[in-house]
Short mmCIF file of C-alpha atoms in Angstrom, two decimals:
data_model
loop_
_atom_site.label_atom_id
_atom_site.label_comp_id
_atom_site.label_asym_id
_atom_site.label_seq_id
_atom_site.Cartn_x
_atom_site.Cartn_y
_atom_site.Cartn_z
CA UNK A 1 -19.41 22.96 6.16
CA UNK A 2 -21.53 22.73 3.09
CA UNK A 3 -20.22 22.17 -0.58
CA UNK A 4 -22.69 24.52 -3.11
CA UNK A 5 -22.27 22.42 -6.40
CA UNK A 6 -24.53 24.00 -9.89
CA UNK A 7 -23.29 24.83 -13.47
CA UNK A 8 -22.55 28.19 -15.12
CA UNK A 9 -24.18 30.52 -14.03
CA UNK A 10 -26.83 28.49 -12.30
CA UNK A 11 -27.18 31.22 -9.28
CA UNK A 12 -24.75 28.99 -7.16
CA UNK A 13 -23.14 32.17 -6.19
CA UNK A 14 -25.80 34.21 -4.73
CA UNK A 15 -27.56 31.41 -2.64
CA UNK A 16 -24.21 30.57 -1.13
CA UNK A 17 -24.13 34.63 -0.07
CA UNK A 18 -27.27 33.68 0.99
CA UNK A 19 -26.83 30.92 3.69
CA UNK A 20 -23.80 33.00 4.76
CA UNK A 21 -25.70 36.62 5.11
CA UNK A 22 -28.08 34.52 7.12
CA UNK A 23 -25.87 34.18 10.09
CA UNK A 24 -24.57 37.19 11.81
CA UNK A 25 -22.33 39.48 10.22
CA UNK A 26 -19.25 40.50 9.42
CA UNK A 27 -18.72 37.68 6.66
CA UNK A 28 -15.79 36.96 5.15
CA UNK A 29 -15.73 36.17 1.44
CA UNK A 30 -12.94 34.46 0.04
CA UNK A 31 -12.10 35.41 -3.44
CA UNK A 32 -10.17 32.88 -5.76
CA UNK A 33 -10.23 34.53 -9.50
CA UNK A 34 -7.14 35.84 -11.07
CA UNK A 35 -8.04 38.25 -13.47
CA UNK A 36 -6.14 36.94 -16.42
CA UNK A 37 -7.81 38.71 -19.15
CA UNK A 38 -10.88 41.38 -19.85
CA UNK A 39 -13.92 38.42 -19.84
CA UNK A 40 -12.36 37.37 -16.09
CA UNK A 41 -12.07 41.32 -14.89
CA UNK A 42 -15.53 41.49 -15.98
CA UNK A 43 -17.08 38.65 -14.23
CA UNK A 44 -15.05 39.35 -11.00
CA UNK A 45 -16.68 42.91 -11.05
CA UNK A 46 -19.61 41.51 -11.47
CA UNK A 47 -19.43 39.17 -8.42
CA UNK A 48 -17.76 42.18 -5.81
CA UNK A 49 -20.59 44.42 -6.83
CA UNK A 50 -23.04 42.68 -5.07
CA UNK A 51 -20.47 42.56 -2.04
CA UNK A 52 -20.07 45.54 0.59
CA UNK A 53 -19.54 45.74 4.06
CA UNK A 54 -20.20 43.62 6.66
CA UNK A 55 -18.83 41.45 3.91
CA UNK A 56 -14.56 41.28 4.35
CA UNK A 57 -12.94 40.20 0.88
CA UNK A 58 -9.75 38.44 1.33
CA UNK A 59 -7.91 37.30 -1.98
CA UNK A 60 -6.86 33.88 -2.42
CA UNK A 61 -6.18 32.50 -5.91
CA UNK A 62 -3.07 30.11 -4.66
CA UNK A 63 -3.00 29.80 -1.15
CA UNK A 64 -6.75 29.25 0.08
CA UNK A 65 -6.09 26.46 3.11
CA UNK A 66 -3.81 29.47 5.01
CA UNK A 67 -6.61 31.83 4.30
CA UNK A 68 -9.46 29.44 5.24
CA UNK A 69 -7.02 28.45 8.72
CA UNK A 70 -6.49 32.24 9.36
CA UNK A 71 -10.63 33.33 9.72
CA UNK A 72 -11.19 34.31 13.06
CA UNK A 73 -13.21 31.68 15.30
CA UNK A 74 -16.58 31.57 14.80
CA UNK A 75 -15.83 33.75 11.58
CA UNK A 76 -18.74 32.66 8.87
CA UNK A 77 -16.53 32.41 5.87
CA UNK A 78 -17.34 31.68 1.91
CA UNK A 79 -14.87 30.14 -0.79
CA UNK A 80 -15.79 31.48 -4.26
CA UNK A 81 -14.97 29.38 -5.97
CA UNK A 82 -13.20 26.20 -5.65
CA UNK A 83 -13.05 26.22 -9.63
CA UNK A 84 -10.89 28.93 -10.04
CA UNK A 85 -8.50 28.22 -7.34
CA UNK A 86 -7.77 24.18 -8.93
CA UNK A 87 -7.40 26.32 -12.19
CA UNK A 88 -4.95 28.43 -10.44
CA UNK A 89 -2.70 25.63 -8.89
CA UNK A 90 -2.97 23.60 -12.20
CA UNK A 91 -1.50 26.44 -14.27
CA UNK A 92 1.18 26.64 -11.58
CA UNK A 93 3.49 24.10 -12.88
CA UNK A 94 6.04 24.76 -9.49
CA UNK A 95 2.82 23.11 -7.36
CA UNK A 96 2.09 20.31 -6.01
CA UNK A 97 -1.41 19.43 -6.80
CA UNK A 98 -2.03 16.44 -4.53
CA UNK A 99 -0.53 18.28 -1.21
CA UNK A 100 -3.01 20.85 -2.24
CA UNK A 101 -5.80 19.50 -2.26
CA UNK A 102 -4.74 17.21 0.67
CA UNK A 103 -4.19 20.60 2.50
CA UNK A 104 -7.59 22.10 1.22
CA UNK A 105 -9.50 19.33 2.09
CA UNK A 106 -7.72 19.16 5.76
CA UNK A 107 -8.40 22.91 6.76
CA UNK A 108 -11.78 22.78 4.95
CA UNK A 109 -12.76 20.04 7.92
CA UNK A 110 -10.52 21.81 10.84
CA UNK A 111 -12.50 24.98 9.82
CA UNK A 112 -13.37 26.95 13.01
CA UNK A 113 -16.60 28.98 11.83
CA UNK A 114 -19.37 28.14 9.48
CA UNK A 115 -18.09 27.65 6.12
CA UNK A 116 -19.73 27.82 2.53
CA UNK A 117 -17.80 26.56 -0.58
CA UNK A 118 -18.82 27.00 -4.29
CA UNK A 119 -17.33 24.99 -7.11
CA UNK A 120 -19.08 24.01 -10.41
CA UNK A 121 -20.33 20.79 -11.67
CA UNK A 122 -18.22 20.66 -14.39
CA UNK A 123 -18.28 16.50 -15.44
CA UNK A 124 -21.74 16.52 -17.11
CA UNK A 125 -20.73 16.69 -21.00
CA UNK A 126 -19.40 15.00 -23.81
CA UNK A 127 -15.26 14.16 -22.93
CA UNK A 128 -13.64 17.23 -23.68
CA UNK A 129 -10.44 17.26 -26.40
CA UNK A 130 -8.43 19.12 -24.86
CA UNK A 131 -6.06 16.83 -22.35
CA UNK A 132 -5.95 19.98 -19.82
CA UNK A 133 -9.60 20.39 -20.22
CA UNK A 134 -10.21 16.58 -19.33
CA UNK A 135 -7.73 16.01 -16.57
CA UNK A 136 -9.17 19.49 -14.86
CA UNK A 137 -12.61 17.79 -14.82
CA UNK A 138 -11.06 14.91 -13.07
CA UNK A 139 -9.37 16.71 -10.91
CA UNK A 140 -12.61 18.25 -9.73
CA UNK A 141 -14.87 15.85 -9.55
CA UNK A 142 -12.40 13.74 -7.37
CA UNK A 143 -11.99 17.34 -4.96
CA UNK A 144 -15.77 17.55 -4.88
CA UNK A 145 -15.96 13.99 -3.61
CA UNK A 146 -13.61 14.30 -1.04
CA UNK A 147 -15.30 17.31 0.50
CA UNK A 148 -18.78 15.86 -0.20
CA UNK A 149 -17.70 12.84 2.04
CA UNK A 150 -16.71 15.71 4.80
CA UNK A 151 -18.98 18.03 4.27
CA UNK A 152 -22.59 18.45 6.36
CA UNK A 153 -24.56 19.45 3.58
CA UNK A 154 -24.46 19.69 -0.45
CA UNK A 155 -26.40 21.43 -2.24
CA UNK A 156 -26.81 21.45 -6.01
CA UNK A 157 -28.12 24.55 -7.54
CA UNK A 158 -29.82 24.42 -10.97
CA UNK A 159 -31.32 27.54 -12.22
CA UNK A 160 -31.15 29.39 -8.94
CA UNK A 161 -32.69 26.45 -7.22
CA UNK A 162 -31.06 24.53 -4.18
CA UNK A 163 -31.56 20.76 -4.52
CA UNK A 164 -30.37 19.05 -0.84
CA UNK A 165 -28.48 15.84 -1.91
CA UNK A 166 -26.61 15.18 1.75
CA UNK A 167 -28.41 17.08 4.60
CA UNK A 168 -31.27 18.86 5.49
CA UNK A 169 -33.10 20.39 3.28
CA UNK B 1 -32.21 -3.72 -12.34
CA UNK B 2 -30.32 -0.51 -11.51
CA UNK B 3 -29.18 2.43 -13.47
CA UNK B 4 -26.52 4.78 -12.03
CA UNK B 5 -25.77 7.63 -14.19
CA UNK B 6 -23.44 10.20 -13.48
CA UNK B 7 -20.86 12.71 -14.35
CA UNK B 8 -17.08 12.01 -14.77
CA UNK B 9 -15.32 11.06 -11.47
CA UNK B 10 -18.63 11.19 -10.08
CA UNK B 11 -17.89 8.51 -7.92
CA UNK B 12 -20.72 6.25 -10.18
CA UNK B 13 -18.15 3.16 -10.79
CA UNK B 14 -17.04 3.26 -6.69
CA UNK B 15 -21.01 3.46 -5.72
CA UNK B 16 -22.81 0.90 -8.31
CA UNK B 17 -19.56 -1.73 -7.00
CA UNK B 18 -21.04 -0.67 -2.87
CA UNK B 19 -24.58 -1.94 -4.31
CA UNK B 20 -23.38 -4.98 -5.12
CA UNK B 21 -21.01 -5.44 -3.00
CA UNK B 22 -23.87 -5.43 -0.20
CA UNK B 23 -25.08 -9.07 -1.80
CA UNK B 24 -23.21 -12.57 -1.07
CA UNK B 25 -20.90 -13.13 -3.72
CA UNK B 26 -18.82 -14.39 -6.02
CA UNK B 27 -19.68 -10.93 -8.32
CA UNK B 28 -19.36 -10.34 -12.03
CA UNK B 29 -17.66 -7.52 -12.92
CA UNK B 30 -18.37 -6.60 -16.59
CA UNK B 31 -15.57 -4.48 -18.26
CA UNK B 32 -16.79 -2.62 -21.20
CA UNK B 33 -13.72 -0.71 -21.87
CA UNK B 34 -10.73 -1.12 -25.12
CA UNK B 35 -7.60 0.31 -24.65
CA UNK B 36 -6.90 2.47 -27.31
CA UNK B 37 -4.24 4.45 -25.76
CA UNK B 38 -2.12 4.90 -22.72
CA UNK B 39 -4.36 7.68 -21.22
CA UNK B 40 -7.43 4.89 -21.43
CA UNK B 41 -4.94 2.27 -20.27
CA UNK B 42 -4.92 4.11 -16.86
CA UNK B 43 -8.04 4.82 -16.52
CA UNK B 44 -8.41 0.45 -17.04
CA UNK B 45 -5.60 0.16 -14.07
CA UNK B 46 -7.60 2.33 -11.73
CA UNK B 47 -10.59 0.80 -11.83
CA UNK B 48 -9.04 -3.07 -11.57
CA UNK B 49 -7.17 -1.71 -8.60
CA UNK B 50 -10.17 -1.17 -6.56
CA UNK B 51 -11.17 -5.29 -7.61
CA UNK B 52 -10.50 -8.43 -6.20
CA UNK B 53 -12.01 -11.86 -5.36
CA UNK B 54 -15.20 -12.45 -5.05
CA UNK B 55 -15.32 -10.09 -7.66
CA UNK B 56 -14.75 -11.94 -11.35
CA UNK B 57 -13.77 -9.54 -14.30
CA UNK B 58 -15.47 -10.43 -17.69
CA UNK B 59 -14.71 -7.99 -20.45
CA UNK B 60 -17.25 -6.89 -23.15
CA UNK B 61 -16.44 -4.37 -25.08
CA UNK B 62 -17.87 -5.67 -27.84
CA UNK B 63 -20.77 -8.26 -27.25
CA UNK B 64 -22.49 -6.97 -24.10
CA UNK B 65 -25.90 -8.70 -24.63
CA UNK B 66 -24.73 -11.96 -25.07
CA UNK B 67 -22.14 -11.46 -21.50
CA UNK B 68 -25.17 -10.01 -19.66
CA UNK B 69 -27.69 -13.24 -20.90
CA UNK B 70 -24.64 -15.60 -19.77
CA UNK B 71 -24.15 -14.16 -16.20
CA UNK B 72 -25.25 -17.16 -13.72
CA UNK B 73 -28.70 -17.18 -12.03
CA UNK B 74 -28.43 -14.62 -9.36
CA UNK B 75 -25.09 -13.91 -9.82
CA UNK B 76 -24.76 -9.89 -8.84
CA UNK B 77 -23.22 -8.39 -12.16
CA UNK B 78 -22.04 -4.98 -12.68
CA UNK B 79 -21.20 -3.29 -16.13
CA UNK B 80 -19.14 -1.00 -15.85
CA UNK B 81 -20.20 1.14 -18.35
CA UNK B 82 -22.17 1.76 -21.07
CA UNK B 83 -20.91 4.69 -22.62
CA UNK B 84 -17.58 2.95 -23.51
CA UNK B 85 -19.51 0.41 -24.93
CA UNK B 86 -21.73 2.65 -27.03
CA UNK B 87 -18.40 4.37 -27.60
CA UNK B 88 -17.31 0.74 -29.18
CA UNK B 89 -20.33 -0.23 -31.21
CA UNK B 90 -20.55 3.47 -33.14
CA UNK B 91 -16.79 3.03 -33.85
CA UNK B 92 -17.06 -0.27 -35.28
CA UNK B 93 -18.47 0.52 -38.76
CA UNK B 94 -19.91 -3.00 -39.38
CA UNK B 95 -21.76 -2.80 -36.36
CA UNK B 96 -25.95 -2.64 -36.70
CA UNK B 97 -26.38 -0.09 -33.92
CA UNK B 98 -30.18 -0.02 -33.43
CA UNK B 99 -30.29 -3.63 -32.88
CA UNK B 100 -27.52 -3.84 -30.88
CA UNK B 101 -29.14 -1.50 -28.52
CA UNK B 102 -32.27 -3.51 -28.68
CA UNK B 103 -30.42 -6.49 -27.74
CA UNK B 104 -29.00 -4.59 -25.08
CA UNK B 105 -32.29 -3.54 -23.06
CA UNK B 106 -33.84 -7.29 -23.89
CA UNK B 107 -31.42 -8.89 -22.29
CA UNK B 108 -31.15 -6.06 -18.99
CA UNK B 109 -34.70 -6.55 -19.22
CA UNK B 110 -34.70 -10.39 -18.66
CA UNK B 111 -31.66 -10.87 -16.51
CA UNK B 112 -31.53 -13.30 -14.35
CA UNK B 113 -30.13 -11.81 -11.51
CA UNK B 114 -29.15 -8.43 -9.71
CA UNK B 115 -27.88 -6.39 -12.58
CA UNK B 116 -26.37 -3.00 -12.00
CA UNK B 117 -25.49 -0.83 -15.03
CA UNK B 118 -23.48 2.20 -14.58
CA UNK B 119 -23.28 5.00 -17.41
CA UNK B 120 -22.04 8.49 -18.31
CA UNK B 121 -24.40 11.20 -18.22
CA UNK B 122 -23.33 13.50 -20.99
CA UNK B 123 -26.35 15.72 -22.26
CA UNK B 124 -25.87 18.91 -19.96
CA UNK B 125 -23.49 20.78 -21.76
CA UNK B 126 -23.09 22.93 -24.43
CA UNK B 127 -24.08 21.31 -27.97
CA UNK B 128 -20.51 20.08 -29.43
CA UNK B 129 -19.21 21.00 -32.30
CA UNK B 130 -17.72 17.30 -33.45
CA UNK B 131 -21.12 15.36 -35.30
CA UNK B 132 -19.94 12.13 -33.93
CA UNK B 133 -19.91 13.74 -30.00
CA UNK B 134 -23.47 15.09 -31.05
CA UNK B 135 -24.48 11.95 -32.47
CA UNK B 136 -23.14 9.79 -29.76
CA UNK B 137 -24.84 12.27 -27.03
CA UNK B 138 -28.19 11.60 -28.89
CA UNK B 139 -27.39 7.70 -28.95
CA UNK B 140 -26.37 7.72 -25.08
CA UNK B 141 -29.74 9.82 -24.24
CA UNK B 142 -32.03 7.47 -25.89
CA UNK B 143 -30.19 4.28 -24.51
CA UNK B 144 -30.73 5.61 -20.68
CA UNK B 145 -34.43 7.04 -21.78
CA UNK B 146 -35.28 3.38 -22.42
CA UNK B 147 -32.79 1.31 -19.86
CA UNK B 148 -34.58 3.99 -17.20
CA UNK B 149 -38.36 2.63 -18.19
CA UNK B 150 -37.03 -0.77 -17.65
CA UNK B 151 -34.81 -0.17 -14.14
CA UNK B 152 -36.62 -0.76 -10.63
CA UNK B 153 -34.22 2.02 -9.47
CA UNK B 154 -32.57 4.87 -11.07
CA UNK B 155 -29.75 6.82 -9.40
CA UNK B 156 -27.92 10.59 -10.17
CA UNK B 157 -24.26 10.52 -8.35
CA UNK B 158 -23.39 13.70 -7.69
CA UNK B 159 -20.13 14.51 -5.82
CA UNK B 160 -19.72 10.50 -4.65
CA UNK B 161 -23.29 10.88 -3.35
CA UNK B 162 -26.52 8.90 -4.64
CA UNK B 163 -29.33 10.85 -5.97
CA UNK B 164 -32.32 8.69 -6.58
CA UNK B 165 -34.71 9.80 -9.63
CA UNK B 166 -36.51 6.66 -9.72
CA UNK B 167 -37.56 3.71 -6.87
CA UNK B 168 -36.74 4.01 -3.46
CA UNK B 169 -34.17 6.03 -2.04
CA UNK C 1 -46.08 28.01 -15.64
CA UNK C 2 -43.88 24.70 -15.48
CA UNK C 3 -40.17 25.11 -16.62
CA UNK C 4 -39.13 22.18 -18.00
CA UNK C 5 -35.14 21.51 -18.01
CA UNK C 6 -33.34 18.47 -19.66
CA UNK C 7 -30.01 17.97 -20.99
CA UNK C 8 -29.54 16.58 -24.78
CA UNK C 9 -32.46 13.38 -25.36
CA UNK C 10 -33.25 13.84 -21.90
CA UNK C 11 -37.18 13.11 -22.91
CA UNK C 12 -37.38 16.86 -21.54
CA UNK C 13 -39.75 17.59 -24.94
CA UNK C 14 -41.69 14.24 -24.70
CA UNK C 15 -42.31 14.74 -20.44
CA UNK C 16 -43.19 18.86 -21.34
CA UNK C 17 -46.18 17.09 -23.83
CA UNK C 18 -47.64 14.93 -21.26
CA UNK C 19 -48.11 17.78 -18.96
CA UNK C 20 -50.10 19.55 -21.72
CA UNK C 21 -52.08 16.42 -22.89
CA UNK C 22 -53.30 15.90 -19.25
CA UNK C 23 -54.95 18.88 -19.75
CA UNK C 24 -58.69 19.28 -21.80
CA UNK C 25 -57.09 19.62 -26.20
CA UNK C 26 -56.68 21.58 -27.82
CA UNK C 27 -52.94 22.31 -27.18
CA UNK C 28 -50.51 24.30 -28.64
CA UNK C 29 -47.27 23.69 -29.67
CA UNK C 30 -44.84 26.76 -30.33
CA UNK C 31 -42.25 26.16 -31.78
CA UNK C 32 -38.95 27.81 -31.74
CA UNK C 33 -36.64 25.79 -34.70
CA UNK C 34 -35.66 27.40 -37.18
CA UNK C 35 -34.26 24.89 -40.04
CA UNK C 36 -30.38 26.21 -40.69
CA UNK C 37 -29.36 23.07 -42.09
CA UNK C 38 -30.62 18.87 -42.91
CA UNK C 39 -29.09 18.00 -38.96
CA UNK C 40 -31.83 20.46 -37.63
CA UNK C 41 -34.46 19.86 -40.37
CA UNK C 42 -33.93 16.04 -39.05
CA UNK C 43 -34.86 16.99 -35.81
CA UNK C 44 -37.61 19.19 -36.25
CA UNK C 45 -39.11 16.20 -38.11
CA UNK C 46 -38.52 14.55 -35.52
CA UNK C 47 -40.45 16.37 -32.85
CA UNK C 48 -42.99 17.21 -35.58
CA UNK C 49 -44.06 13.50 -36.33
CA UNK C 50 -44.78 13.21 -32.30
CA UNK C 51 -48.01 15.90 -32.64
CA UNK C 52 -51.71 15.67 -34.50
CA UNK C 53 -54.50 17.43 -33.48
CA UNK C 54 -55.64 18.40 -31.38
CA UNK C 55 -51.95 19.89 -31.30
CA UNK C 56 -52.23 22.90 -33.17
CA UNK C 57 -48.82 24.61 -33.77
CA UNK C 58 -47.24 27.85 -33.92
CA UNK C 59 -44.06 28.72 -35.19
CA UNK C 60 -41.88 31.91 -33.36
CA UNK C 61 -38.74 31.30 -33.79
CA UNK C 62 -37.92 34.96 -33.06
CA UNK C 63 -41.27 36.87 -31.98
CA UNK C 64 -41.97 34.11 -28.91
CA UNK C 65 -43.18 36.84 -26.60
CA UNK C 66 -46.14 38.12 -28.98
CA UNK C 67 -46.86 34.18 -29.57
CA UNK C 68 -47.58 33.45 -25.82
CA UNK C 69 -49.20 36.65 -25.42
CA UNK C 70 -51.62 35.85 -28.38
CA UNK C 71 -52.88 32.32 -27.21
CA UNK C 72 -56.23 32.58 -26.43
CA UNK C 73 -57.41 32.63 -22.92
CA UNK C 74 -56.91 29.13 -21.08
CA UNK C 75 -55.43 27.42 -24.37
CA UNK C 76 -52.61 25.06 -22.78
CA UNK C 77 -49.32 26.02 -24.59
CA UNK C 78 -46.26 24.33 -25.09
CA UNK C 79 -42.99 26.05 -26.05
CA UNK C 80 -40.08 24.17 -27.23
CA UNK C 81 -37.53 25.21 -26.93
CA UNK C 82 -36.27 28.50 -25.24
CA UNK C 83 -32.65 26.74 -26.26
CA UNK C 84 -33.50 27.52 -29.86
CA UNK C 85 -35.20 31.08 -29.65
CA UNK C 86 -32.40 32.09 -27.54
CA UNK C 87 -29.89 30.80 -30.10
CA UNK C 88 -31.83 32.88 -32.62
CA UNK C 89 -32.04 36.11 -31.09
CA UNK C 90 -28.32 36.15 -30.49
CA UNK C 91 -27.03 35.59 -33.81
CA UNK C 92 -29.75 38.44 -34.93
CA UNK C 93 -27.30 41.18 -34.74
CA UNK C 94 -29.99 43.79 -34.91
CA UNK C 95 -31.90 42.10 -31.85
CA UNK C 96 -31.75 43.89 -28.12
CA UNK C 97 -30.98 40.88 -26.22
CA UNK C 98 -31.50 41.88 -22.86
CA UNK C 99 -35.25 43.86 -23.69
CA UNK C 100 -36.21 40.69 -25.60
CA UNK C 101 -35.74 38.62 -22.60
CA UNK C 102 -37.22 40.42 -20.45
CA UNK C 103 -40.03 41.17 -22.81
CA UNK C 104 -40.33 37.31 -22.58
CA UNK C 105 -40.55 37.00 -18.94
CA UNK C 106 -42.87 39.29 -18.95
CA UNK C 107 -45.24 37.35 -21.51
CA UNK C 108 -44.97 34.19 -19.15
CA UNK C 109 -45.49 35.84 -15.75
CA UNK C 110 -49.32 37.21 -17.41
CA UNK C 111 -49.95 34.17 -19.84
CA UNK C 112 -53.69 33.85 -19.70
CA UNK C 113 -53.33 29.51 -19.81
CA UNK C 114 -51.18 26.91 -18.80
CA UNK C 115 -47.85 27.48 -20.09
CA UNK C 116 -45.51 24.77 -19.99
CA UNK C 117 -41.37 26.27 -21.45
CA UNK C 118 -38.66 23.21 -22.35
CA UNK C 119 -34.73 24.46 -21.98
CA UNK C 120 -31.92 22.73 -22.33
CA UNK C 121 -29.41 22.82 -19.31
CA UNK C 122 -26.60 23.38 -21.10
CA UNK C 123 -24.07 24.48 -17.89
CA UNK C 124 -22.65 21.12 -16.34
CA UNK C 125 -19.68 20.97 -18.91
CA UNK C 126 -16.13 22.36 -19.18
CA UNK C 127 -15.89 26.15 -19.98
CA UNK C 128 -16.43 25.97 -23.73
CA UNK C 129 -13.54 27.54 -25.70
CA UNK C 130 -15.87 28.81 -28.24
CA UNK C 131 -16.65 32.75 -27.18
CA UNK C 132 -20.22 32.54 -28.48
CA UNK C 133 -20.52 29.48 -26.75
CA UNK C 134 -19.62 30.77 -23.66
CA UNK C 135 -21.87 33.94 -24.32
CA UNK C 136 -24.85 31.53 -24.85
CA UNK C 137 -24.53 29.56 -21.71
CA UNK C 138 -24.45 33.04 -19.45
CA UNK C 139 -27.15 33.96 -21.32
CA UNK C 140 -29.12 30.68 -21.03
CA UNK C 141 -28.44 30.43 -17.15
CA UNK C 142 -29.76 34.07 -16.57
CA UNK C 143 -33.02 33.26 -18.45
CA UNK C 144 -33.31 29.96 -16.60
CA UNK C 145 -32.89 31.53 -13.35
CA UNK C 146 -35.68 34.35 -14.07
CA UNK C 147 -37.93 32.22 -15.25
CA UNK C 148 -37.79 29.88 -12.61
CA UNK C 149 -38.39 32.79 -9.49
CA UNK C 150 -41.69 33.12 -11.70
CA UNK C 151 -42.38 29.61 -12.24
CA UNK C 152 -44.81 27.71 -10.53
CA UNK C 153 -43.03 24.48 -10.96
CA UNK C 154 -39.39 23.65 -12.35
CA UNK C 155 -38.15 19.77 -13.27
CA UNK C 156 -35.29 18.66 -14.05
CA UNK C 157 -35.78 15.77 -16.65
CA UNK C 158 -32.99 13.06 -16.33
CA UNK C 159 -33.20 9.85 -18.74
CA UNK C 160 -36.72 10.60 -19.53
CA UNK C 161 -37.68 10.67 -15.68
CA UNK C 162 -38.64 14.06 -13.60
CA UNK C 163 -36.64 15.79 -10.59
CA UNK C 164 -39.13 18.17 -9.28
CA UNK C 165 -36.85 21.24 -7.92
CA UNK C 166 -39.31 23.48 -7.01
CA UNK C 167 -43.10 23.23 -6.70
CA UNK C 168 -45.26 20.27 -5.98
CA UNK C 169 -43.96 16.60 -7.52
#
């Protein structure tokens, strides 16, 4: 399993495709954006049009551990993003947060292929105002850790760059 | 002397405490924080959780020169961190800020024993639009500019894991 | 060409000059401020009262493609920041965005001298809620990431000390 980490627009995205389309195809990509409003629509098109076949898109913007258990073995599979999904199950005021993540992180490690999950680095600025804003970024950075701690590699990815920070390089 | 910058829930506060935690104690544990409200109150009870004998809680929010010079020789001493206490001294309107933070690196740079200082990273966002978060992300840039010419070591956590950007790794 | 990244009083502008000044003088310094108001007249100051000859400076606050093309052959040249010239061209509403950056990639892929570009990273933080601001930090992550395909060498400046991501350290 490796955890892609970078900021906005940082290329995170693409080199994540990129460790995946280096194993044999098809791929599975696992797609975690609701499309809200126009600005959302327009960066999901965005990221599908570099997509087509042998990738498989599969939607997931609630219930990503079933998806992630249900790839066929061997499958290579990749989470985009981990950002949007938290978003997701924060909005949803019926959910449970800490199953959720509890559940993520548990078929994230029982994966049975090679899986590749992108989130952003969102804990490097000044504390936000907003209280959602602030308890989002905690949220995060305590998901990332638990995944870091499980994952075999992590990669941070600053202007297109990978830098290795658990791993080999 | 180490510095260990990183985001929020980074994992900074749980890995600076695993650096000194791998010397004989008793350790000083140097509380910088003021509770100001409930949601900082928490944060306070979180931390303290994790701390027990050998470790001994001293709290500075205030005067963190004088708490660092009055540490025992070679007692391991974490402060834990220096963003609330920057936080602190530019709220306190009497305060002399400029030689408070020269106090500050003289007496990290003559302490007399392990000293581990841990600290929010909050320069890689988007400039914000309150003066006092722009001011306070110039003030908390310079401070780490200078404590990192100072430190032997100089670590980036990222995800719960240590990236070093100074010493050995 | 060495892209030089850095979060707020990262010491990204101070690390960018040594670079130049280990090179034979005269340098030059191009720079990108333009002085909207006392905060950023402060800071131009600032940067300004860091440089004598043999600095020699320019000033392109919009034009910064013709400037780098116009340095004479093997001059070492500084430009700080792209931050600022990108905040420029997008609140010229007669400016093509997208042909003036590429216009400037072009002029650093074929500068004739050492050519060393400061950004600020600006994409660790919380989804702004400011539009613009969101705008700027696509916009700003793009450029980084086409620059730094072309680049030679890309650091990462963190409390005044450099990551090398790509290229030699």
């Amino acid at each position: 399993m490796t955890l892609v980490l970078g900021g906005a627009r940082s290329g995170k995205s693409r080199y994540a495709e990129s460790l995946i389309e280096a194993r044999p195809g098809p791929w599975r990509y696992v797609a975690t954006a609701q499309a809200w409003d126009d600005e959302m629509r327009e960066r999901i098109a965005h990221h599908r049009a570099r997509r087509a076949p042998p990738w498989e898109t599969v939607d997931a913007p609630r219930d990503l551990p079933a998806v992630i258990r249900q790839a066929p073995a061997g499958r290579p599979v990749l989470v985009d993003c981990l950002t949007l999904w938290l978003t997701n199950a924060m909005l949803d005021e019926a959910a449970d947060l800490a199953a959720e993540t509890d559940a993520l992180v548990e078929a994230c490690r029982s994966a049975a292929g090679p899986l590749v999950l992108v989130s952003n680095e969102v804990g490097f600025g000044i504390v936000p105002e907003n209280a959602l804003a602030r308890r989002f970024r905690d949220e995060a950075g305590r998901l990332h850790q638990r995944l870091a701690t499980t994952a075999d590699r992590v990669v941070l990815v600053v202007a297109g760059l990978p830098v290795t920070i658990k791993g080999d390089a």
